[in-house]
Amino acid sequence: MKSRWWKEAVAYQIYPRSFYDSNGDGIGDLKGIIEKLDYLKEFGVDVLWVNPIYQSPNDDNGYDISDFYAIMDEFGTMDDFENLLKEVHNRGMKIIPDLVVNHTSDEHEWFMESRSSKDSPYRDYYIWHPGKPDGSLPNNWESFFGGSVWQYDEQTEEYYMHIFSKKQPDLNWENAEVRDKLYEMVNWWLDKGIDGFRVDAITHIKKIDGFPDLPNPQNRKFVQSNAGHANQPGIDVFLSEFVERTVKNYDVMTVGEAGGATFENARHWVDQDKGYFDMIFQFEHLGLWKADDGSLDIDALRTAMSKWQTGLEGKGWNALFLENHDQPRSVSTWGNDKDLRKTSAKALATFYFLMQGTPFIYQGQEIGMTNVRFDSIDEYSDSGIVNLYEYETGNGRTHEEMMKYIWKNGRDNSRTPMQWSSEPQAGFTTGTPWFGVNPNYPDINVEESVNNPDSIYHYYKKLIELRKDLPALIYGKYELIAKEHSQVYAYLRKYKEECYAVIVNLLDEETDFYLQDGLTCENLLLSNYSREDVLGSAMHLQPFEARVYKVMNQSN
Ligand code: NOJ
């Protein structure tokens, strides 16, 4: 039934609120996406993942859905969505919306019914619990956005669970009626002709029985609660049912957001015959900094990437990414967003894009957009960050400490409006943008990038073309080389008689590199420095230098 077209695809993620505003209200919208489809087609991407577009009070920018069957007013109408779908398909592209089924908004009618009375037929749609006999919270679990996962509701004198914000109550997947309603909704969207889903927070739908307190050796007020709800035994029952009753019957692509899924049970998630998703986003390669000096831990990165690359070979498929709307910008985090911005962004692109899997590019990544620094917490929007700031400053951390943390890690770094041009507001809107534009837009914008052949945008385009031209870069086996090098990440892609080498200096310093015995460079296909005739096995690499070679492999 499934044709696995998504293996050859390149995906692009759109955060609609910040992508392009077509009507001057300061908020990106569906018509804005339609206006930019030619740009995306020309860039070479095949699949668009669009963050939630459903009706929502926007406590968490659309991840708090109040009506699964309606489009958020600010984004447009259902007609606009249908137009978008048609226009995407007319251009030979595909579209996968976000599917959020771990929780709804507290303004969803199910929740409003549920909270109205203990006897409501909707009571069990959510997770309600009385406090402990001494009146304290039901347990010590911490929400991802800070504070307890429990919110007291005066109306019925019980607590409801929310692992994200208190405006995102968790649905009770133990209730078969809830699951039926969700599957019905999923099929309604699939029947519209969408091409799949990115499935939000899906590892969290199963909570452990009885919601016990978690071990708390450091005696903290609340403890990180993944052990209570991430990838817990029993989740498989829900996931297989979800697949059977919905996506299995359509030729679509699914990518599960699977924080907490470990490689050891990854086969369940993405096995090509029996897996629940075609691919998953897992996060083991992010945040690998050395404890002593905060620099990138290349050994840990090699281990994390290679484990998934080799482990899924012939068995499942990877989703490849460096950025999304929850992560800071990669060029600021891993690269050098000052004097080596372009070079380091290209190096990072080369590093992940040519591995085995479907590469995802997050809006703005293709032009090297950077993190942003606003001085006041009032200039920030992400409820996750704002809640955390309030919680932590309320518990003794200083404003300066928290801002430093936010500048480096905050999700809003990647949510500033897309920088289209050097026009006011980066050409994103003619009105007042819903969220601050990064002041570097006069230098970093799409217009500049498209017109400059040496830009990050054109480098990505070449990577996309290379991947389309060479099946080895899609289907080839991944093999890590130079396993001990202190700053170069290098690997081969081998397919039939062909072999390619991807060599990336991930640090800001020059270094020597030797391509191992048995491999001879035949042809330099791509580099982020101007290089012509560099075919020897011994090479001297400049800071963040990346090279892709066709190689002859005598050991084959
Ligand atoms: C993961 C999403 O990517 C994130 O943006 C959101 O806040 C949470 N899930 C809750 O839906």
Coordinates of C-alpha atoms and ligand atoms in Angstrom, one line a residue:
M1 CA 0.0 0.0 0.0
K2 CA 2.7 2.4 0.9
S3 CA 5.1 3.6 -1.8
R4 CA 7.7 5.2 0.5
W5 CA 8.0 8.2 -1.8
W6 CA 9.2 10.2 1.3
K7 CA 12.6 8.6 1.2
E8 CA 13.6 10.7 -1.8
A9 CA 11.9 13.8 -0.5
V10 CA 13.4 16.9 1.1
A11 CA 11.1 18.5 3.6
Y12 CA 10.7 22.1 4.7
Q13 CA 9.1 23.2 7.9
I14 CA 6.8 26.3 8.0
Y15 CA 6.0 28.0 11.2
P16 CA 2.9 29.8 9.7
R17 CA 2.7 32.6 12.3
S18 CA 6.2 33.8 11.3
F19 CA 6.4 32.8 7.7
Y20 CA 4.6 35.4 5.6
D21 CA 1.7 37.8 6.3
S22 CA -0.5 38.4 3.3
N23 CA -3.0 40.9 4.9
G24 CA -0.9 43.2 7.0
D25 CA -2.3 42.2 10.4
G26 CA 1.2 41.2 11.5
I27 CA 0.6 37.5 11.6
G28 CA 1.7 35.0 9.0
D29 CA -1.2 33.2 7.3
L30 CA -2.2 30.5 4.8
K31 CA -2.5 32.9 1.9
G32 CA 1.0 34.1 2.8
I33 CA 2.2 30.5 2.4
I34 CA 0.5 30.3 -1.0
E35 CA 2.3 33.4 -2.1
K36 CA 5.6 31.8 -1.3
L37 CA 5.1 28.4 -2.8
D38 CA 7.0 29.3 -6.0
Y39 CA 10.0 30.3 -3.8
L40 CA 9.8 26.9 -2.1
K41 CA 9.4 25.0 -5.4
E42 CA 12.3 26.8 -6.9
F43 CA 14.4 26.0 -3.9
G44 CA 13.8 22.3 -4.5
V45 CA 11.8 21.1 -1.5
D46 CA 9.1 18.4 -1.9
V47 CA 7.2 18.2 1.4
L48 CA 6.0 21.0 3.6
W49 CA 5.5 20.4 7.3
V50 CA 3.2 23.1 8.6
N51 CA 2.9 23.7 12.3
P52 CA -0.6 23.7 13.8
I53 CA -3.1 25.8 11.8
Y54 CA -6.3 24.8 13.8
Q55 CA -8.5 27.0 15.9
S56 CA -6.6 27.9 19.0
P57 CA -6.4 30.6 21.7
N58 CA -2.7 30.5 21.1
D59 CA -1.3 29.9 24.5
D60 CA 1.3 27.8 22.8
N61 CA 1.1 29.1 19.3
G62 CA -1.5 26.6 18.0
Y63 CA -0.4 23.6 20.0
D64 CA -3.4 24.3 22.2
I65 CA -6.2 23.4 19.9
S66 CA -9.8 24.4 20.7
D67 CA -11.3 23.0 17.5
F68 CA -9.7 20.4 15.4
Y69 CA -12.1 21.0 12.5
A70 CA -11.6 24.7 12.0
I71 CA -8.7 26.9 10.9
M72 CA -7.3 29.6 13.2
D73 CA -9.0 32.9 12.3
E74 CA -5.7 34.7 12.1
F75 CA -4.5 32.1 9.5
G76 CA -7.5 32.2 7.3
T77 CA -10.4 29.9 6.5
M78 CA -11.0 26.3 5.5
D79 CA -11.3 27.5 1.9
D80 CA -7.8 29.0 2.2
F81 CA -6.5 25.7 3.5
E82 CA -8.1 23.8 0.6
N83 CA -6.6 26.3 -1.8
L84 CA -3.2 25.8 -0.2
L85 CA -3.6 22.1 -0.6
K86 CA -4.5 22.4 -4.2
E87 CA -1.7 24.9 -5.0
V88 CA 0.9 22.7 -3.2
H89 CA -0.3 19.7 -5.2
N90 CA -0.4 21.7 -8.5
R91 CA 3.3 22.3 -8.0
G92 CA 4.1 18.6 -7.4
M93 CA 4.7 19.1 -3.7
K94 CA 3.1 17.6 -0.7
I95 CA 1.9 18.9 2.6
I96 CA 1.9 17.4 6.1
P97 CA 0.1 19.3 8.9
D98 CA 0.9 18.9 12.5
L99 CA -1.3 16.5 14.5
V100 CA -1.6 17.3 18.2
V101 CA -3.4 14.5 20.1
N102 CA -1.7 14.4 23.5
H103 CA -3.6 17.4 24.7
T104 CA -6.1 20.0 23.6
S105 CA -6.7 23.6 24.7
D106 CA -8.6 24.2 27.9
E107 CA -11.0 26.1 25.7
H108 CA -11.8 23.0 23.7
E109 CA -15.5 22.1 24.2
W110 CA -14.5 18.6 25.5
F111 CA -12.5 20.2 28.3
M112 CA -15.1 22.8 29.1
E113 CA -17.6 20.0 29.4
S114 CA -15.2 17.9 31.4
R115 CA -14.4 20.5 34.0
S116 CA -18.1 21.4 34.4
S117 CA -18.9 18.5 36.7
K118 CA -17.6 15.2 38.0
D119 CA -20.6 13.6 36.3
S120 CA -20.1 15.1 32.9
P121 CA -19.9 12.4 30.1
Y122 CA -16.7 14.2 29.1
R123 CA -15.1 14.0 32.6
D124 CA -13.0 11.0 31.6
Y125 CA -11.7 12.7 28.4
Y126 CA -9.0 14.2 30.6
I127 CA -6.9 13.2 33.5
W128 CA -8.5 14.3 36.8
H129 CA -7.2 13.5 40.2
P130 CA -7.9 14.5 43.8
G131 CA -5.1 16.0 45.9
K132 CA -3.3 13.9 48.5
P133 CA -5.1 13.4 51.8
D134 CA -3.1 16.3 53.3
G135 CA -4.4 18.5 50.5
S136 CA -1.1 18.6 48.6
L137 CA -0.6 18.0 44.8
P138 CA -1.3 14.5 43.5
N139 CA 2.4 13.9 42.8
N140 CA 5.8 15.6 42.3
W141 CA 5.9 15.6 38.5
E142 CA 7.2 18.7 36.8
S143 CA 5.7 20.2 33.7
F144 CA 7.9 20.8 30.7
F145 CA 7.1 24.5 31.0
G146 CA 8.0 24.7 34.7
G147 CA 5.9 24.1 37.9
S148 CA 3.7 21.1 38.6
V149 CA 1.9 19.1 35.9
W150 CA -1.3 19.5 38.0
Q151 CA -3.6 22.4 38.0
Y152 CA -6.3 22.7 40.7
D153 CA -9.8 23.5 39.4
E154 CA -12.1 25.0 41.9
Q155 CA -15.3 24.1 40.2
T156 CA -15.0 20.4 41.0
E157 CA -12.2 20.6 43.6
E158 CA -9.8 18.3 41.7
Y159 CA -6.6 18.6 39.7
Y160 CA -6.2 18.0 36.0
M161 CA -2.9 17.0 34.4
H162 CA -1.0 19.1 31.9
I163 CA 2.5 18.1 31.0
F164 CA 2.9 21.3 28.9
S165 CA 1.1 24.6 29.9
K166 CA -1.9 24.7 32.1
K167 CA -3.9 25.7 29.1
Q168 CA -3.0 22.4 27.5
P169 CA -4.8 19.6 29.5
D170 CA -3.7 16.1 28.6
L171 CA -6.2 13.9 27.0
N172 CA -7.0 10.6 28.6
W173 CA -5.9 8.0 26.0
E174 CA -7.1 5.2 28.3
N175 CA -10.6 6.2 27.4
A176 CA -11.6 4.4 24.2
E177 CA -14.2 7.0 23.3
V178 CA -11.5 9.7 23.3
R179 CA -9.4 7.5 20.9
D180 CA -12.4 7.0 18.6
K181 CA -13.0 10.7 18.4
L182 CA -9.4 11.4 17.6
Y183 CA -9.2 8.7 14.9
E184 CA -12.4 10.1 13.4
M185 CA -10.8 13.5 13.2
V186 CA -7.5 12.2 11.8
N187 CA -9.4 10.4 9.0
W188 CA -11.4 13.5 8.3
W189 CA -8.2 15.4 7.5
L190 CA -6.7 12.4 5.6
D191 CA -9.8 12.3 3.5
K192 CA -9.2 15.9 2.5
G193 CA -6.1 14.7 0.7
I194 CA -3.3 15.8 2.9
D195 CA -0.1 13.8 2.5
G196 CA 0.5 12.8 6.1
F197 CA 1.3 14.3 9.5
R198 CA 4.0 15.3 11.8
V199 CA 2.6 13.9 15.1
D200 CA 3.2 16.0 18.1
A201 CA 4.5 14.8 21.5
I202 CA 3.3 11.3 20.7
T203 CA 5.6 9.5 23.1
H204 CA 3.7 11.1 26.0
I205 CA 0.2 9.7 25.4
K206 CA 0.6 6.9 27.9
K207 CA 1.0 7.8 31.6
I208 CA 2.1 5.2 34.2
D209 CA -0.6 3.7 36.3
G210 CA -1.5 5.4 39.5
F211 CA 0.7 8.5 38.8
P212 CA 3.1 7.7 41.7
D213 CA 5.7 10.3 43.0
L214 CA 9.0 9.9 41.2
P215 CA 12.3 9.5 43.0
N216 CA 13.6 12.9 44.2
P217 CA 17.1 12.4 45.5
Q218 CA 17.9 16.1 45.3
N219 CA 14.8 17.0 47.2
R220 CA 13.5 19.4 44.5
K221 CA 10.0 20.8 44.6
F222 CA 9.1 19.0 41.4
V223 CA 11.0 16.4 39.4
Q224 CA 11.5 16.0 35.6
S225 CA 8.6 13.7 34.9
N226 CA 9.5 11.8 31.7
A227 CA 9.7 8.6 33.7
G228 CA 6.0 9.1 34.3
H229 CA 4.9 9.7 30.8
A230 CA 7.5 9.3 28.1
N231 CA 7.5 6.1 26.1
Q232 CA 6.0 4.1 28.9
P233 CA 5.0 0.4 28.7
G234 CA 1.6 0.0 27.1
I235 CA 2.0 2.9 24.6
D236 CA 2.4 0.3 21.9
V237 CA -1.3 -0.7 22.3
F238 CA -2.4 2.9 21.6
L239 CA 0.1 3.4 18.7
S240 CA -0.8 0.2 16.8
E241 CA -4.5 1.0 17.2
F242 CA -3.9 4.5 15.9
V243 CA -2.0 3.2 12.8
E244 CA -4.5 0.5 12.1
R245 CA -7.5 2.8 12.3
T246 CA -6.0 5.8 10.4
V247 CA -2.8 6.2 8.5
K248 CA -2.3 2.6 7.4
N249 CA -5.1 3.1 5.0
Y250 CA -3.5 6.0 3.2
D251 CA -0.3 6.4 1.1
V252 CA 1.0 9.1 3.4
M253 CA 4.1 10.1 5.3
T254 CA 4.2 10.2 9.1
V255 CA 6.9 11.6 11.3
G256 CA 6.4 11.2 15.0
E257 CA 7.9 13.6 17.5
A258 CA 9.4 11.1 19.8
G259 CA 11.3 12.7 22.6
G260 CA 12.2 9.9 25.0
A261 CA 12.1 7.1 22.4
T262 CA 15.4 5.3 22.8
F263 CA 17.4 3.6 20.1
E264 CA 16.8 0.3 21.8
N265 CA 13.1 0.4 21.1
A266 CA 13.4 2.5 18.0
R267 CA 12.5 -0.5 15.8
H268 CA 9.0 -0.4 17.3
W269 CA 8.7 3.1 16.2
V270 CA 10.1 3.1 12.7
D271 CA 10.5 -0.5 11.6
Q272 CA 9.8 -0.4 7.8
D273 CA 7.2 -3.2 8.0
K274 CA 5.7 -2.9 11.5
G275 CA 6.7 0.5 12.8
Y276 CA 4.2 3.1 13.9
F277 CA 5.7 5.9 11.9
D278 CA 7.7 6.2 8.7
M279 CA 10.3 8.2 10.7
I280 CA 10.7 9.9 14.0
F281 CA 12.3 13.0 15.3
Q282 CA 14.5 12.0 18.1
F283 CA 16.8 14.4 19.9
E284 CA 19.9 12.5 21.0
H285 CA 22.1 14.6 18.7
L286 CA 21.1 17.9 20.3
G287 CA 22.7 19.6 23.3
L288 CA 26.0 17.7 23.2
W289 CA 28.3 20.2 24.8
K290 CA 31.4 19.3 26.8
A291 CA 31.0 20.0 30.5
D292 CA 34.5 21.7 30.9
D293 CA 34.4 24.4 28.2
G294 CA 31.0 24.2 26.7
S295 CA 32.3 23.3 23.2
L296 CA 30.7 20.7 20.9
D297 CA 31.4 17.2 22.0
I298 CA 32.2 15.6 18.6
D299 CA 32.7 12.1 20.0
A300 CA 29.2 12.2 21.6
L301 CA 27.8 13.5 18.4
R302 CA 29.4 10.8 16.3
T303 CA 28.1 8.2 18.7
A304 CA 24.5 9.6 18.7
M305 CA 24.3 10.0 14.9
S306 CA 26.0 6.8 13.9
K307 CA 23.9 4.7 16.3
W308 CA 20.7 5.7 14.5
Q309 CA 22.3 5.7 11.0
T310 CA 23.8 2.2 11.2
G311 CA 21.1 0.8 13.5
L312 CA 18.2 1.6 11.1
E313 CA 20.1 0.6 8.0
G314 CA 17.8 -1.6 5.9
K315 CA 15.3 -1.7 8.8
G316 CA 13.8 1.8 9.2
W317 CA 14.3 5.4 8.1
N318 CA 15.7 8.5 9.8
A319 CA 14.3 12.1 9.9
L320 CA 17.3 14.4 9.7
F321 CA 17.2 17.8 11.2
L322 CA 19.2 20.4 13.1
E323 CA 16.5 23.0 13.6
N324 CA 12.9 23.4 14.3
H325 CA 10.6 25.8 16.0
D326 CA 11.6 24.5 19.5
Q327 CA 15.3 24.8 19.0
P328 CA 17.7 27.7 18.9
R329 CA 19.2 28.5 15.5
S330 CA 21.9 26.0 14.5
V331 CA 24.3 28.6 13.1
S332 CA 24.3 30.4 16.5
T333 CA 24.5 27.2 18.6
W334 CA 26.9 24.9 16.7
G335 CA 28.4 27.3 14.2
N336 CA 29.9 30.8 14.4
D337 CA 27.1 33.4 13.7
K338 CA 29.6 36.3 13.4
D339 CA 32.5 36.3 10.9
L340 CA 32.0 32.6 9.8
R341 CA 28.2 32.6 9.6
K342 CA 28.0 31.6 6.0
T343 CA 30.8 29.1 6.1
S344 CA 29.7 27.4 9.3
A345 CA 26.0 27.3 8.2
K346 CA 27.2 25.5 5.0
A347 CA 29.4 23.1 7.0
L348 CA 26.4 22.2 9.3
A349 CA 24.2 21.7 6.2
T350 CA 26.7 19.3 4.7
F351 CA 27.1 17.4 7.9
Y352 CA 23.5 16.4 8.4
F353 CA 21.9 16.7 4.9
L354 CA 23.8 13.8 3.3
M355 CA 23.2 11.2 5.9
Q356 CA 20.6 8.5 5.3
G357 CA 17.1 9.8 5.9
T358 CA 14.7 12.5 4.9
P359 CA 16.3 15.9 5.5
F360 CA 14.1 18.7 7.0
I361 CA 15.0 22.4 6.6
Y362 CA 13.4 24.8 9.0
Q363 CA 12.3 28.2 7.6
G364 CA 15.2 30.6 7.7
Q365 CA 17.8 27.9 8.1
E366 CA 18.4 28.1 4.3
I367 CA 19.5 31.8 4.7
G368 CA 21.4 31.3 8.0
M369 CA 19.0 33.1 10.3
T370 CA 20.5 33.5 13.8
N371 CA 19.4 33.7 17.4
V372 CA 18.0 36.9 18.7
R373 CA 18.6 38.9 22.0
F374 CA 15.8 40.9 23.4
D375 CA 16.5 42.6 26.7
S376 CA 13.2 42.3 28.5
I377 CA 11.1 39.2 29.1
D378 CA 8.1 41.3 27.9
E379 CA 9.5 41.1 24.4
Y380 CA 9.3 37.3 24.5
S381 CA 6.3 35.4 23.5
D382 CA 6.8 31.6 24.0
S383 CA 4.7 30.6 27.0
G384 CA 7.2 27.9 27.7
I385 CA 10.0 30.4 28.2
V386 CA 7.8 33.1 29.9
N387 CA 6.4 30.5 32.4
L388 CA 9.9 29.2 33.1
Y389 CA 11.2 32.8 33.6
E390 CA 8.5 33.6 36.1
Y391 CA 8.9 30.3 37.9
E392 CA 12.7 30.5 38.2
T393 CA 12.9 34.2 39.1
G394 CA 10.2 33.5 41.6
N395 CA 12.5 30.9 43.1
G396 CA 15.6 33.0 43.4
R397 CA 17.3 33.1 40.0
T398 CA 18.2 36.5 38.7
H399 CA 16.9 38.3 35.6
E400 CA 20.4 38.3 34.1
E401 CA 20.9 34.6 34.6
M402 CA 17.5 33.8 33.0
M403 CA 18.1 36.1 30.0
K404 CA 21.4 34.5 29.4
Y405 CA 19.7 31.1 29.4
I406 CA 16.9 32.3 27.1
W407 CA 19.3 33.9 24.6
K408 CA 21.1 30.6 24.2
N409 CA 18.3 28.1 24.6
G410 CA 14.9 29.9 24.1
R411 CA 12.5 28.6 21.6
D412 CA 11.7 32.1 20.4
N413 CA 15.2 32.2 18.8
S414 CA 13.7 30.4 15.9
R415 CA 10.3 32.0 15.9
T416 CA 11.2 35.6 14.8
P417 CA 9.6 36.5 11.5
M418 CA 11.1 35.1 8.3
Q419 CA 13.5 37.6 6.8
W420 CA 12.4 38.0 3.2
S421 CA 14.1 41.3 2.3
S422 CA 15.7 44.4 3.6
E423 CA 12.4 46.3 3.5
P424 CA 10.9 47.4 6.9
Q425 CA 9.9 44.4 9.1
A426 CA 12.1 42.2 6.9
G427 CA 9.3 42.2 4.2
F428 CA 7.4 39.8 6.5
T429 CA 4.4 42.2 7.0
T430 CA 3.3 45.6 6.1
G431 CA 1.8 46.0 9.6
T432 CA 3.3 45.5 13.1
P433 CA 4.7 42.0 13.4
W434 CA 3.2 39.8 16.2
F435 CA 6.8 39.2 17.4
G436 CA 10.0 41.1 17.0
V437 CA 12.0 40.9 13.8
N438 CA 15.7 40.0 14.3
P439 CA 17.5 43.4 13.7
N440 CA 20.0 41.7 11.5
Y441 CA 17.5 41.4 8.6
P442 CA 19.1 44.1 6.4
D443 CA 22.0 41.7 5.9
I444 CA 20.4 38.4 6.3
N445 CA 17.4 37.9 4.1
V446 CA 16.0 35.8 1.2
E447 CA 16.3 38.5 -1.4
E448 CA 20.1 38.9 -0.7
S449 CA 20.5 35.1 -0.6
V450 CA 18.7 34.4 -3.8
N451 CA 20.7 37.1 -5.7
N452 CA 24.1 36.0 -4.3
P453 CA 25.5 32.8 -5.9
D454 CA 27.7 32.3 -2.9
S455 CA 24.9 32.3 -0.4
I456 CA 23.8 29.6 2.1
Y457 CA 20.6 29.3 0.1
H458 CA 22.4 28.4 -3.1
Y459 CA 24.6 26.0 -1.2
Y460 CA 21.5 24.2 0.1
K461 CA 20.1 24.2 -3.4
K462 CA 23.3 22.3 -4.5
L463 CA 22.9 19.9 -1.7
I464 CA 19.3 19.2 -2.7
E465 CA 20.3 18.7 -6.3
L466 CA 23.2 16.5 -5.4
R467 CA 20.9 14.3 -3.3
K468 CA 18.4 14.1 -6.2
D469 CA 21.1 13.2 -8.7
L470 CA 22.9 10.6 -6.7
P471 CA 20.9 7.6 -5.4
A472 CA 23.9 6.8 -3.2
L473 CA 23.1 9.9 -1.1
I474 CA 19.6 8.7 -0.5
Y475 CA 19.9 4.9 -0.3
G476 CA 23.6 4.4 0.2
K477 CA 24.9 2.7 3.4
Y478 CA 26.3 5.1 5.9
E479 CA 29.8 4.3 7.2
L480 CA 31.6 6.5 9.8
I481 CA 35.3 7.1 9.1
A482 CA 38.0 9.0 11.0
K483 CA 36.3 7.9 14.2
E484 CA 39.0 9.4 16.4
H485 CA 39.4 12.8 14.8
S486 CA 39.1 15.6 17.3
Q487 CA 37.1 18.0 15.1
V488 CA 36.2 16.4 11.8
Y489 CA 33.0 14.5 11.2
A490 CA 33.5 12.3 8.2
Y491 CA 31.4 9.5 6.7
L492 CA 31.0 7.5 3.5
R493 CA 27.8 6.7 1.6
K494 CA 28.2 3.5 -0.3
Y495 CA 25.8 2.2 -2.9
K496 CA 26.4 -0.6 -5.4
E497 CA 29.8 0.3 -6.8
E498 CA 29.7 3.9 -5.9
C499 CA 31.2 5.6 -2.9
Y500 CA 31.0 9.2 -1.6
A501 CA 32.9 10.9 1.2
V502 CA 31.4 13.7 3.3
I503 CA 34.1 15.5 5.3
V504 CA 33.2 18.3 7.7
N505 CA 35.4 20.3 10.0
L506 CA 32.9 21.2 12.7
L507 CA 35.2 23.6 14.6
D508 CA 36.4 27.1 14.2
E509 CA 40.1 26.1 13.8
E510 CA 42.1 24.7 10.9
T511 CA 43.0 21.0 11.0
D512 CA 44.7 18.2 9.0
F513 CA 42.7 15.3 7.8
Y514 CA 43.7 12.1 6.1
L515 CA 41.3 10.1 4.1
Q516 CA 41.9 6.5 5.1
D517 CA 44.0 4.0 3.1
G518 CA 42.1 2.4 0.4
L519 CA 40.1 5.5 -0.5
T520 CA 41.1 7.8 -3.3
C521 CA 39.4 11.0 -4.1
E522 CA 38.1 11.0 -7.7
N523 CA 36.1 14.2 -7.9
L524 CA 35.3 17.1 -5.6
L525 CA 31.5 17.6 -5.8
L526 CA 31.0 20.3 -3.4
S527 CA 32.8 22.5 -0.9
N528 CA 32.1 25.6 1.1
Y529 CA 35.5 27.1 0.2
S530 CA 36.6 27.9 -3.3
R531 CA 38.5 24.8 -4.2
E532 CA 39.4 23.3 -7.5
D533 CA 42.0 20.6 -7.6
V534 CA 42.2 19.1 -4.2
L535 CA 42.3 15.4 -4.8
G536 CA 45.0 14.0 -2.4
S537 CA 44.1 11.9 0.6
A538 CA 45.9 14.2 2.9
M539 CA 44.1 17.6 3.3
H540 CA 44.4 20.7 5.3
L541 CA 41.0 21.9 6.3
Q542 CA 40.1 25.5 7.0
P543 CA 37.7 26.5 9.9
F544 CA 34.3 24.9 9.3
E545 CA 35.5 23.6 5.9
A546 CA 33.2 21.0 4.3
R547 CA 34.0 18.8 1.2
V548 CA 32.0 16.2 -0.6
Y549 CA 34.0 13.8 -2.8
K550 CA 33.2 11.0 -5.1
V551 CA 35.8 8.5 -4.0
M552 CA 37.3 5.2 -5.3
N553 CA 37.1 2.6 -2.7
Q554 CA 39.8 -0.1 -3.4
S555 CA 38.7 -2.0 -0.4
N556 CA 35.3 -2.7 -2.0
Ligands
NOJ1 C1 6.1 19.8 20.8 C2 6.0 21.0 19.9 O1 7.0 21.0 19.0 C3 6.1 22.2 20.8 O2 6.2 23.4 20.1 C4 4.9 22.3 21.7 O3 5.0 23.3 22.7 C5 4.7 21.0 22.5 N1 5.0 19.8 21.7 C6 3.3 20.8 23.0 O4 2.4 20.6 22.0

